[in-house]
């Protein structure tokens, strides 16, 4: 591959990149999105060698991890399809290019919302959408109903390249998918849910540190995707130890998740067929600001 010779003169690194590229695990853009530490570890080369290669890859691919903010720039949004949320939030939806975290107890509508945001993004031409289902909970019938409602097309008519649904069995698989499978051009990345596999697979207090470290790395990989223009939607269960936080439905996952997500919301059920989305930590919104929704056969309204 031509780009490999262009990014490095190290034969070890070239050989490694050839191998990875042969397996479809790397291309110029993906290389550009790595850090020198990651590449050094991946290919067993010196960090300076890795650094030079990545710098070159960033030049050649046009990937720019440094974003200069223009004052007064208006955030583009993805509509949620929930009328009150879209009408009353200051942005009129979910700002693009950010990490949005939705926490809530079981059955509050997190998975429906995650699918609904995917459908809405597709309807706005914002694609491809990568939907990672870590709980084997993806509901095709609901997705079909949502697509009919928001896009005007059944699920069968949506190309699999526009809406990619991936199920992952463990946190390693989840990390691999985020690192190697989701292409740089993905516009929306959904993980439903981010915390459950960690809770299940890092049991016990002695594993807490390594769990937090891994989770931190994973969310950081996603954060890098937001710099490349993707919007990330994460769902999250609520704390298993309410006695510590004093709230029975505080988001799980500890500080890392709470600090890395750009907006944090909580879903709460109220009454038979609805509830509200509450701002927990959303820049520009008072904590506790609420937007009501109702659940119907074709999603949240
Ligand atoms: N047509 C409908 N009318 C009213 N409620 C519905 C309808 N269809 C599904 N629901 C409700 O939606 C909820 C399911 O939402 P969802 O699967 O998104 O929950 P969740 O927050 O992802 O839960 P979990 O934490 O278990 O994954 C259930 O409580 C179900 O009763
Ligand atoms: Mg769910």
PDB file of C-alpha atoms in Angstrom, residues 37-275:
ATOM      1  CA  UNK A  37       1.854   5.165  22.393  1.00  0.00           C
ATOM      2  CA  UNK A  38      -0.788   3.001  20.817  1.00  0.00           C
ATOM      3  CA  UNK A  39       1.119   2.542  17.589  1.00  0.00           C
ATOM      4  CA  UNK A  40       4.378   1.838  19.425  1.00  0.00           C
ATOM      5  CA  UNK A  41       2.648  -0.876  21.425  1.00  0.00           C
ATOM      6  CA  UNK A  42       0.757  -2.264  18.456  1.00  0.00           C
ATOM      7  CA  UNK A  43       3.814  -2.611  16.221  1.00  0.00           C
ATOM      8  CA  UNK A  44       6.536  -2.904  18.792  1.00  0.00           C
ATOM      9  CA  UNK A  45       8.451   0.121  17.548  1.00  0.00           C
ATOM     10  CA  UNK A  46      10.069   3.103  19.157  1.00  0.00           C
ATOM     11  CA  UNK A  47       7.726   5.909  20.154  1.00  0.00           C
ATOM     12  CA  UNK A  48       9.664   8.430  18.059  1.00  0.00           C
ATOM     13  CA  UNK A  49       9.233   6.236  14.997  1.00  0.00           C
ATOM     14  CA  UNK A  50       5.535   5.979  15.786  1.00  0.00           C
ATOM     15  CA  UNK A  51       5.261   9.698  16.373  1.00  0.00           C
ATOM     16  CA  UNK A  52       6.783  10.568  13.016  1.00  0.00           C
ATOM     17  CA  UNK A  53       4.547   8.103  11.209  1.00  0.00           C
ATOM     18  CA  UNK A  54       1.425   9.473  12.854  1.00  0.00           C
ATOM     19  CA  UNK A  55       2.384  13.057  12.171  1.00  0.00           C
ATOM     20  CA  UNK A  56       2.840  12.149   8.515  1.00  0.00           C
ATOM     21  CA  UNK A  57      -0.424  10.192   8.446  1.00  0.00           C
ATOM     22  CA  UNK A  58      -2.237  13.191   9.892  1.00  0.00           C
ATOM     23  CA  UNK A  59      -0.837  15.420   7.152  1.00  0.00           C
ATOM     24  CA  UNK A  60      -1.659  12.998   4.364  1.00  0.00           C
ATOM     25  CA  UNK A  61      -5.142  12.041   5.534  1.00  0.00           C
ATOM     26  CA  UNK A  62      -6.252  15.515   6.467  1.00  0.00           C
ATOM     27  CA  UNK A  63      -7.274  14.287   9.921  1.00  0.00           C
ATOM     28  CA  UNK A  64      -6.949  17.207  12.239  1.00  0.00           C
ATOM     29  CA  UNK A  65      -7.182  16.494  15.954  1.00  0.00           C
ATOM     30  CA  UNK A  66      -6.809  20.152  16.790  1.00  0.00           C
ATOM     31  CA  UNK A  67      -9.991  22.091  16.531  1.00  0.00           C
ATOM     32  CA  UNK A  68     -10.087  25.826  16.781  1.00  0.00           C
ATOM     33  CA  UNK A  69     -13.412  27.092  17.997  1.00  0.00           C
ATOM     34  CA  UNK A  70     -14.967  30.029  16.243  1.00  0.00           C
ATOM     35  CA  UNK A  71     -16.869  32.302  18.519  1.00  0.00           C
ATOM     36  CA  UNK A  72     -20.599  32.227  18.137  1.00  0.00           C
ATOM     37  CA  UNK A  73     -20.508  29.052  16.069  1.00  0.00           C
ATOM     38  CA  UNK A  74     -23.895  27.412  16.266  1.00  0.00           C
ATOM     39  CA  UNK A  75     -23.968  23.739  17.141  1.00  0.00           C
ATOM     40  CA  UNK A  76     -25.680  21.550  14.674  1.00  0.00           C
ATOM     41  CA  UNK A  77     -28.098  19.154  16.341  1.00  0.00           C
ATOM     42  CA  UNK A  78     -29.677  15.752  16.015  1.00  0.00           C
ATOM     43  CA  UNK A  79     -33.371  15.866  16.819  1.00  0.00           C
ATOM     44  CA  UNK A  80     -34.500  13.285  19.313  1.00  0.00           C
ATOM     45  CA  UNK A  81     -38.044  13.065  18.037  1.00  0.00           C
ATOM     46  CA  UNK A  82     -39.291  13.831  21.539  1.00  0.00           C
ATOM     47  CA  UNK A  83     -41.300  16.989  20.992  1.00  0.00           C
ATOM     48  CA  UNK A  84     -40.699  18.658  24.329  1.00  0.00           C
ATOM     49  CA  UNK A  85     -36.980  17.939  24.246  1.00  0.00           C
ATOM     50  CA  UNK A  86     -36.557  19.209  20.698  1.00  0.00           C
ATOM     51  CA  UNK A  87     -38.647  22.306  21.302  1.00  0.00           C
ATOM     52  CA  UNK A  88     -37.485  23.335  24.734  1.00  0.00           C
ATOM     53  CA  UNK A  89     -33.782  22.514  25.030  1.00  0.00           C
ATOM     54  CA  UNK A  90     -31.724  25.611  24.218  1.00  0.00           C
ATOM     55  CA  UNK A  91     -30.207  23.793  21.229  1.00  0.00           C
ATOM     56  CA  UNK A  92     -33.354  22.180  19.929  1.00  0.00           C
ATOM     57  CA  UNK A  93     -32.003  18.648  20.124  1.00  0.00           C
ATOM     58  CA  UNK A  94     -28.668  16.998  20.845  1.00  0.00           C
ATOM     59  CA  UNK A  95     -25.599  18.939  19.739  1.00  0.00           C
ATOM     60  CA  UNK A  96     -23.520  17.013  17.222  1.00  0.00           C
ATOM     61  CA  UNK A  97     -19.907  16.071  17.823  1.00  0.00           C
ATOM     62  CA  UNK A  98     -20.400  15.431  21.540  1.00  0.00           C
ATOM     63  CA  UNK A  99     -20.755  12.488  23.893  1.00  0.00           C
ATOM     64  CA  UNK A 100     -24.253  12.251  25.337  1.00  0.00           C
ATOM     65  CA  UNK A 101     -24.926   9.929  28.227  1.00  0.00           C
ATOM     66  CA  UNK A 102     -28.403   8.740  29.187  1.00  0.00           C
ATOM     67  CA  UNK A 103     -28.743   6.969  32.498  1.00  0.00           C
ATOM     68  CA  UNK A 104     -31.824   5.417  33.990  1.00  0.00           C
ATOM     69  CA  UNK A 105     -33.340   2.401  35.664  1.00  0.00           C
ATOM     70  CA  UNK A 106     -34.495  -0.639  33.709  1.00  0.00           C
ATOM     71  CA  UNK A 107     -37.449  -0.035  31.486  1.00  0.00           C
ATOM     72  CA  UNK A 108     -37.171   3.743  31.450  1.00  0.00           C
ATOM     73  CA  UNK A 109     -36.742   3.819  27.671  1.00  0.00           C
ATOM     74  CA  UNK A 110     -32.975   4.158  27.238  1.00  0.00           C
ATOM     75  CA  UNK A 111     -32.732   1.564  24.492  1.00  0.00           C
ATOM     76  CA  UNK A 112     -35.721   2.994  22.675  1.00  0.00           C
ATOM     77  CA  UNK A 113     -34.167   6.452  22.869  1.00  0.00           C
ATOM     78  CA  UNK A 114     -30.826   5.152  21.576  1.00  0.00           C
ATOM     79  CA  UNK A 115     -32.550   3.579  18.576  1.00  0.00           C
ATOM     80  CA  UNK A 116     -34.687   6.646  18.081  1.00  0.00           C
ATOM     81  CA  UNK A 117     -31.695   8.982  17.925  1.00  0.00           C
ATOM     82  CA  UNK A 118     -30.151   6.606  15.363  1.00  0.00           C
ATOM     83  CA  UNK A 119     -33.287   6.713  13.225  1.00  0.00           C
ATOM     84  CA  UNK A 120     -33.490  10.467  13.515  1.00  0.00           C
ATOM     85  CA  UNK A 121     -29.851  10.886  12.496  1.00  0.00           C
ATOM     86  CA  UNK A 122     -30.433   8.712   9.435  1.00  0.00           C
ATOM     87  CA  UNK A 123     -33.481  10.771   8.556  1.00  0.00           C
ATOM     88  CA  UNK A 124     -31.298  13.880   8.616  1.00  0.00           C
ATOM     89  CA  UNK A 125     -28.776  12.190   6.312  1.00  0.00           C
ATOM     90  CA  UNK A 126     -26.303  11.958   9.130  1.00  0.00           C
ATOM     91  CA  UNK A 127     -24.739   8.556   8.500  1.00  0.00           C
ATOM     92  CA  UNK A 128     -23.399   5.927   8.755  1.00  0.00           C
ATOM     93  CA  UNK A 129     -24.762   5.108  12.169  1.00  0.00           C
ATOM     94  CA  UNK A 130     -22.971   2.466  14.224  1.00  0.00           C
ATOM     95  CA  UNK A 131     -25.153   0.892  16.840  1.00  0.00           C
ATOM     96  CA  UNK A 132     -23.335  -1.306  19.324  1.00  0.00           C
ATOM     97  CA  UNK A 133     -25.558  -3.515  21.382  1.00  0.00           C
ATOM     98  CA  UNK A 134     -23.719  -4.892  24.399  1.00  0.00           C
ATOM     99  CA  UNK A 135     -26.804  -6.396  26.029  1.00  0.00           C
ATOM    100  CA  UNK A 136     -28.269  -8.343  23.142  1.00  0.00           C
ATOM    101  CA  UNK A 137     -31.276  -6.088  23.495  1.00  0.00           C
ATOM    102  CA  UNK A 138     -31.562  -4.630  20.007  1.00  0.00           C
ATOM    103  CA  UNK A 139     -35.220  -4.698  19.097  1.00  0.00           C
ATOM    104  CA  UNK A 140     -35.717  -4.943  15.351  1.00  0.00           C
ATOM    105  CA  UNK A 141     -39.438  -4.371  15.570  1.00  0.00           C
ATOM    106  CA  UNK A 142     -39.003  -1.126  17.467  1.00  0.00           C
ATOM    107  CA  UNK A 143     -36.220  -0.032  15.099  1.00  0.00           C
ATOM    108  CA  UNK A 144     -38.459  -0.763  12.135  1.00  0.00           C
ATOM    109  CA  UNK A 145     -41.311   1.236  13.662  1.00  0.00           C
ATOM    110  CA  UNK A 146     -38.973   4.133  14.442  1.00  0.00           C
ATOM    111  CA  UNK A 147     -37.557   4.191  10.922  1.00  0.00           C
ATOM    112  CA  UNK A 148     -41.024   4.156   9.408  1.00  0.00           C
ATOM    113  CA  UNK A 149     -41.980   7.026  11.663  1.00  0.00           C
ATOM    114  CA  UNK A 150     -38.883   9.217  11.301  1.00  0.00           C
ATOM    115  CA  UNK A 151     -37.389   8.233   7.948  1.00  0.00           C
ATOM    116  CA  UNK A 152     -40.525   7.032   6.198  1.00  0.00           C
ATOM    117  CA  UNK A 153     -38.884   3.713   5.325  1.00  0.00           C
ATOM    118  CA  UNK A 154     -38.932   0.246   6.866  1.00  0.00           C
ATOM    119  CA  UNK A 155     -35.767  -1.236   8.296  1.00  0.00           C
ATOM    120  CA  UNK A 156     -35.463  -3.572   5.297  1.00  0.00           C
ATOM    121  CA  UNK A 157     -35.092  -0.590   2.996  1.00  0.00           C
ATOM    122  CA  UNK A 158     -32.231   0.946   4.958  1.00  0.00           C
ATOM    123  CA  UNK A 159     -28.862  -0.229   3.608  1.00  0.00           C
ATOM    124  CA  UNK A 160     -26.825  -2.161   6.135  1.00  0.00           C
ATOM    125  CA  UNK A 161     -23.970   0.191   5.401  1.00  0.00           C
ATOM    126  CA  UNK A 162     -26.035   3.156   6.654  1.00  0.00           C
ATOM    127  CA  UNK A 163     -27.136   1.505   9.869  1.00  0.00           C
ATOM    128  CA  UNK A 164     -24.639  -0.998  11.165  1.00  0.00           C
ATOM    129  CA  UNK A 165     -25.777  -2.956  14.184  1.00  0.00           C
ATOM    130  CA  UNK A 166     -23.062  -4.838  16.020  1.00  0.00           C
ATOM    131  CA  UNK A 167     -23.515  -7.023  19.058  1.00  0.00           C
ATOM    132  CA  UNK A 168     -20.511  -7.461  21.307  1.00  0.00           C
ATOM    133  CA  UNK A 169     -20.099 -10.228  23.843  1.00  0.00           C
ATOM    134  CA  UNK A 170     -17.529  -8.677  26.166  1.00  0.00           C
ATOM    135  CA  UNK A 171     -15.564  -5.504  26.873  1.00  0.00           C
ATOM    136  CA  UNK A 172     -12.635  -6.697  24.802  1.00  0.00           C
ATOM    137  CA  UNK A 173     -14.871  -7.171  21.777  1.00  0.00           C
ATOM    138  CA  UNK A 174     -16.444  -3.790  22.445  1.00  0.00           C
ATOM    139  CA  UNK A 175     -13.030  -2.131  22.488  1.00  0.00           C
ATOM    140  CA  UNK A 176     -11.934  -3.943  19.327  1.00  0.00           C
ATOM    141  CA  UNK A 177     -15.069  -2.829  17.497  1.00  0.00           C
ATOM    142  CA  UNK A 178     -14.533   0.778  18.470  1.00  0.00           C
ATOM    143  CA  UNK A 179     -10.863   0.643  17.571  1.00  0.00           C
ATOM    144  CA  UNK A 180     -10.907  -1.326  14.362  1.00  0.00           C
ATOM    145  CA  UNK A 181     -14.397  -1.752  12.980  1.00  0.00           C
ATOM    146  CA  UNK A 182     -16.059   1.573  13.164  1.00  0.00           C
ATOM    147  CA  UNK A 183     -14.788   3.521  10.179  1.00  0.00           C
ATOM    148  CA  UNK A 184     -13.514   7.057  10.665  1.00  0.00           C
ATOM    149  CA  UNK A 185     -16.443   8.412   8.679  1.00  0.00           C
ATOM    150  CA  UNK A 186     -19.041   7.110  11.156  1.00  0.00           C
ATOM    151  CA  UNK A 187     -21.286  10.032  12.078  1.00  0.00           C
ATOM    152  CA  UNK A 188     -23.138   8.487  14.985  1.00  0.00           C
ATOM    153  CA  UNK A 189     -21.861   5.881  17.401  1.00  0.00           C
ATOM    154  CA  UNK A 190     -24.303   4.407  19.886  1.00  0.00           C
ATOM    155  CA  UNK A 191     -23.353   2.071  22.707  1.00  0.00           C
ATOM    156  CA  UNK A 192     -26.311   0.500  24.503  1.00  0.00           C
ATOM    157  CA  UNK A 193     -25.128   0.109  27.192  1.00  0.00           C
ATOM    158  CA  UNK A 194     -21.629   1.168  28.079  1.00  0.00           C
ATOM    159  CA  UNK A 195     -21.449   0.115  31.697  1.00  0.00           C
ATOM    160  CA  UNK A 196     -23.205  -3.222  31.969  1.00  0.00           C
ATOM    161  CA  UNK A 197     -20.428  -5.360  30.447  1.00  0.00           C
ATOM    162  CA  UNK A 198     -17.906  -3.701  32.728  1.00  0.00           C
ATOM    163  CA  UNK A 199     -19.991  -4.413  35.772  1.00  0.00           C
ATOM    164  CA  UNK A 200     -20.462  -7.993  34.750  1.00  0.00           C
ATOM    165  CA  UNK A 201     -16.868  -8.680  33.781  1.00  0.00           C
ATOM    166  CA  UNK A 202     -14.903  -6.823  36.428  1.00  0.00           C
ATOM    167  CA  UNK A 203     -16.363  -8.270  39.574  1.00  0.00           C
ATOM    168  CA  UNK A 204     -15.335  -7.287  43.045  1.00  0.00           C
ATOM    169  CA  UNK A 205     -13.757  -4.243  44.598  1.00  0.00           C
ATOM    170  CA  UNK A 206     -10.209  -5.364  43.825  1.00  0.00           C
ATOM    171  CA  UNK A 207     -11.015  -5.111  40.102  1.00  0.00           C
ATOM    172  CA  UNK A 208     -12.367  -1.614  40.386  1.00  0.00           C
ATOM    173  CA  UNK A 209      -9.154   0.151  39.410  1.00  0.00           C
ATOM    174  CA  UNK A 210      -8.597  -1.895  36.265  1.00  0.00           C
ATOM    175  CA  UNK A 211     -12.248  -1.572  35.350  1.00  0.00           C
ATOM    176  CA  UNK A 212     -12.087   2.204  35.643  1.00  0.00           C
ATOM    177  CA  UNK A 213      -8.882   2.315  33.632  1.00  0.00           C
ATOM    178  CA  UNK A 214     -10.324   0.255  30.817  1.00  0.00           C
ATOM    179  CA  UNK A 215     -13.550   2.214  30.817  1.00  0.00           C
ATOM    180  CA  UNK A 216     -11.568   5.435  30.725  1.00  0.00           C
ATOM    181  CA  UNK A 217      -9.625   4.232  27.695  1.00  0.00           C
ATOM    182  CA  UNK A 218     -12.795   3.158  25.932  1.00  0.00           C
ATOM    183  CA  UNK A 219     -14.535   6.449  26.475  1.00  0.00           C
ATOM    184  CA  UNK A 220     -11.393   8.239  25.380  1.00  0.00           C
ATOM    185  CA  UNK A 221     -11.441   6.318  22.087  1.00  0.00           C
ATOM    186  CA  UNK A 222     -14.991   7.552  21.628  1.00  0.00           C
ATOM    187  CA  UNK A 223     -14.051  11.088  22.555  1.00  0.00           C
ATOM    188  CA  UNK A 224     -11.442  11.050  19.810  1.00  0.00           C
ATOM    189  CA  UNK A 225     -14.178  10.112  17.369  1.00  0.00           C
ATOM    190  CA  UNK A 226     -16.083  13.237  18.337  1.00  0.00           C
ATOM    191  CA  UNK A 227     -13.078  15.298  17.239  1.00  0.00           C
ATOM    192  CA  UNK A 228     -13.377  13.513  13.893  1.00  0.00           C
ATOM    193  CA  UNK A 229     -16.995  14.684  13.751  1.00  0.00           C
ATOM    194  CA  UNK A 230     -18.969  11.805  15.236  1.00  0.00           C
ATOM    195  CA  UNK A 231     -21.740  12.146  17.777  1.00  0.00           C
ATOM    196  CA  UNK A 232     -21.675   9.525  20.513  1.00  0.00           C
ATOM    197  CA  UNK A 233     -24.709   8.324  22.424  1.00  0.00           C
ATOM    198  CA  UNK A 234     -24.182   6.141  25.474  1.00  0.00           C
ATOM    199  CA  UNK A 235     -26.730   4.556  27.714  1.00  0.00           C
ATOM    200  CA  UNK A 236     -25.966   3.662  31.248  1.00  0.00           C
ATOM    201  CA  UNK A 237     -27.550   1.836  34.117  1.00  0.00           C
ATOM    202  CA  UNK A 238     -27.857   3.386  37.501  1.00  0.00           C
ATOM    203  CA  UNK A 239     -25.721   2.861  40.557  1.00  0.00           C
ATOM    204  CA  UNK A 240     -25.716  -0.520  42.215  1.00  0.00           C
ATOM    205  CA  UNK A 241     -24.857   1.111  45.505  1.00  0.00           C
ATOM    206  CA  UNK A 242     -27.488   3.771  46.020  1.00  0.00           C
ATOM    207  CA  UNK A 243     -26.620   4.014  49.704  1.00  0.00           C
ATOM    208  CA  UNK A 244     -23.325   5.659  48.741  1.00  0.00           C
ATOM    209  CA  UNK A 245     -24.750   8.304  46.479  1.00  0.00           C
ATOM    210  CA  UNK A 246     -27.987   8.792  48.307  1.00  0.00           C
ATOM    211  CA  UNK A 247     -30.022   8.531  45.120  1.00  0.00           C
ATOM    212  CA  UNK A 248     -31.509   5.308  43.934  1.00  0.00           C
ATOM    213  CA  UNK A 249     -30.914   6.095  40.296  1.00  0.00           C
ATOM    214  CA  UNK A 250     -27.596   7.918  40.152  1.00  0.00           C
ATOM    215  CA  UNK A 251     -25.663   7.006  36.965  1.00  0.00           C
ATOM    216  CA  UNK A 252     -23.263   4.076  37.331  1.00  0.00           C
ATOM    217  CA  UNK A 253     -19.684   4.042  36.136  1.00  0.00           C
ATOM    218  CA  UNK A 254     -18.094   6.498  38.499  1.00  0.00           C
ATOM    219  CA  UNK A 255     -16.322   9.721  37.805  1.00  0.00           C
ATOM    220  CA  UNK A 256     -14.706   8.743  34.540  1.00  0.00           C
ATOM    221  CA  UNK A 257     -17.919   8.393  32.642  1.00  0.00           C
ATOM    222  CA  UNK A 258     -19.387  11.419  34.313  1.00  0.00           C
ATOM    223  CA  UNK A 259     -16.398  13.586  33.484  1.00  0.00           C
ATOM    224  CA  UNK A 260     -15.892  12.434  29.924  1.00  0.00           C
ATOM    225  CA  UNK A 261     -19.454  12.678  28.682  1.00  0.00           C
ATOM    226  CA  UNK A 262     -20.363  16.176  27.503  1.00  0.00           C
ATOM    227  CA  UNK A 263     -23.957  15.955  28.596  1.00  0.00           C
ATOM    228  CA  UNK A 264     -25.475  13.674  31.206  1.00  0.00           C
ATOM    229  CA  UNK A 265     -29.174  12.990  31.396  1.00  0.00           C
ATOM    230  CA  UNK A 266     -31.384  10.758  33.456  1.00  0.00           C
ATOM    231  CA  UNK A 267     -34.562   9.078  32.335  1.00  0.00           C
ATOM    232  CA  UNK A 268     -37.254   8.528  34.905  1.00  0.00           C
ATOM    233  CA  UNK A 269     -40.581   6.842  34.517  1.00  0.00           C
ATOM    234  CA  UNK A 270     -43.656   8.624  35.693  1.00  0.00           C
ATOM    235  CA  UNK A 271     -47.058   7.077  35.283  1.00  0.00           C
ATOM    236  CA  UNK A 272     -48.088   4.255  32.981  1.00  0.00           C
ATOM    237  CA  UNK A 273     -46.690   5.203  29.625  1.00  0.00           C
ATOM    238  CA  UNK A 274     -44.155   7.935  30.029  1.00  0.00           C
ATOM    239  CA  UNK A 275     -41.628   9.804  32.055  1.00  0.00           C
TER     240      UNK A 275
END
